[in-house]
CSV table of C-alpha atoms in Angstrom, one decimal:
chain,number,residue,atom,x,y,z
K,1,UNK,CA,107.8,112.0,44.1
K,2,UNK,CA,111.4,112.6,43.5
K,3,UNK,CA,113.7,114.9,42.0
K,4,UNK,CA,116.9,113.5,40.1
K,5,UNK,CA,119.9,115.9,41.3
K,6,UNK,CA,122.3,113.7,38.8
K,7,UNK,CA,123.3,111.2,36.7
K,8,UNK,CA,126.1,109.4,34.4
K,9,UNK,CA,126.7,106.6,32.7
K,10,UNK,CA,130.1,105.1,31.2
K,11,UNK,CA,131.3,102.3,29.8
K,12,UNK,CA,133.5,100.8,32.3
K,13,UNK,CA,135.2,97.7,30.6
K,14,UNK,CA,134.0,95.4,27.1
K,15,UNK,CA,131.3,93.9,28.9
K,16,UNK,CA,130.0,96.4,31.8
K,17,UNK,CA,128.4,100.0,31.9
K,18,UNK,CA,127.9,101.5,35.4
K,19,UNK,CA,124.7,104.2,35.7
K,20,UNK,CA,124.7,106.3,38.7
K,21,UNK,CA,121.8,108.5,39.7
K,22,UNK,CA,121.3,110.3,42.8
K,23,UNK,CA,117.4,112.0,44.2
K,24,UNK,CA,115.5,113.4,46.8
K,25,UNK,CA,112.6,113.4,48.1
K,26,UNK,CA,111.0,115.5,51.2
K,27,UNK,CA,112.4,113.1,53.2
K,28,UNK,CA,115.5,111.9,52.2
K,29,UNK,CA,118.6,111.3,49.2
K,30,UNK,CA,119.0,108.5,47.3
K,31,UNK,CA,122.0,107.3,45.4
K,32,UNK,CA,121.6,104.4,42.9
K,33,UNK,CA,124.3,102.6,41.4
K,34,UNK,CA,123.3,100.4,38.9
K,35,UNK,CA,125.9,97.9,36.8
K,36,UNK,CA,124.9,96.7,34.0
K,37,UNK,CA,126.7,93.4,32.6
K,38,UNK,CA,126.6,92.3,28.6
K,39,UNK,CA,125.3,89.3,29.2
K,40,UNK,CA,122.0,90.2,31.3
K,41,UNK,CA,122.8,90.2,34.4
K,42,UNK,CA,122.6,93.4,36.6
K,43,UNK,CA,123.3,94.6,40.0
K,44,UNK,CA,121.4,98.0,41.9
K,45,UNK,CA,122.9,99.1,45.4
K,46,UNK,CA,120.5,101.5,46.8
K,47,UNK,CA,121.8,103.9,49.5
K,48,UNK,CA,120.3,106.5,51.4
K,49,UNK,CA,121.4,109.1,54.3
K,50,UNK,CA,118.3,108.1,56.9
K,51,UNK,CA,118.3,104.7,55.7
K,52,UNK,CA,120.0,101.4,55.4
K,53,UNK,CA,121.4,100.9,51.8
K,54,UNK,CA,119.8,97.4,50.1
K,55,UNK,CA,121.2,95.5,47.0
K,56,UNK,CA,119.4,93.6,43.9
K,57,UNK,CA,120.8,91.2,41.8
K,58,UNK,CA,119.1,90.2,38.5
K,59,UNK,CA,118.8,89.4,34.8
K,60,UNK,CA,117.2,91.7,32.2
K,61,UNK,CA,114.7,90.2,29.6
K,62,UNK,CA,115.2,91.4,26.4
K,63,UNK,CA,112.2,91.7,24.0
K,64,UNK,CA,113.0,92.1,20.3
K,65,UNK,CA,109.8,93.0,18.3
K,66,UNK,CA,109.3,92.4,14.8
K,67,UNK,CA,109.8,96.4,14.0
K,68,UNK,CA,112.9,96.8,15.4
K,69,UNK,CA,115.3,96.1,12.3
K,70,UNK,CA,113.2,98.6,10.3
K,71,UNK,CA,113.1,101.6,12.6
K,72,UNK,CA,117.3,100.6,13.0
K,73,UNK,CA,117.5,100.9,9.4
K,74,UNK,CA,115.5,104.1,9.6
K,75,UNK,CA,117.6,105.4,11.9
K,76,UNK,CA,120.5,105.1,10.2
K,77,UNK,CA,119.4,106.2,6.9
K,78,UNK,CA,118.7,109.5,8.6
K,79,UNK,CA,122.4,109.8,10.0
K,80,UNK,CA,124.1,109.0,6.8
């Protein structure tokens, strides 16, 4: 189990957001940076003070159910 310490998030450019979350456990701190791209793609660097730091590269799947235009519309009935 771990405890998150922080985290942010910000819009870096048009296309990319960056998410940055650092945690602990009993035996050690993790920092995550995550960038996220607009078109899918996504890269996490891992790093951590006992250990090596690692790197993933991927795409996110989107899922768009059938519900989510009506709970959008919803939504922003309640903010206007």
């Amino acid at each position: 189990t771990s405890t998150i310490d922080s985290y942010s998030y910000n819009r870096v450019d048009s296309e990319t957001y960056e998410v940055k979350i650092s945690t602990r456990t009993e035996e050690d701190s993790y920092d995550y940076n995550i960038t996220i791209y607009d078109n899918g793609t996504a890269r996490i660097y891992v790093s951590a003070v006992q250990r090596d730091g690692i790197n993933f590269d991927g795409n996110f799947r989107f899922k768009r159910d059938n519900n989510t235009e009506e709970a959008d519309n919803a939504e922003n009935s309640v903010e206007q």
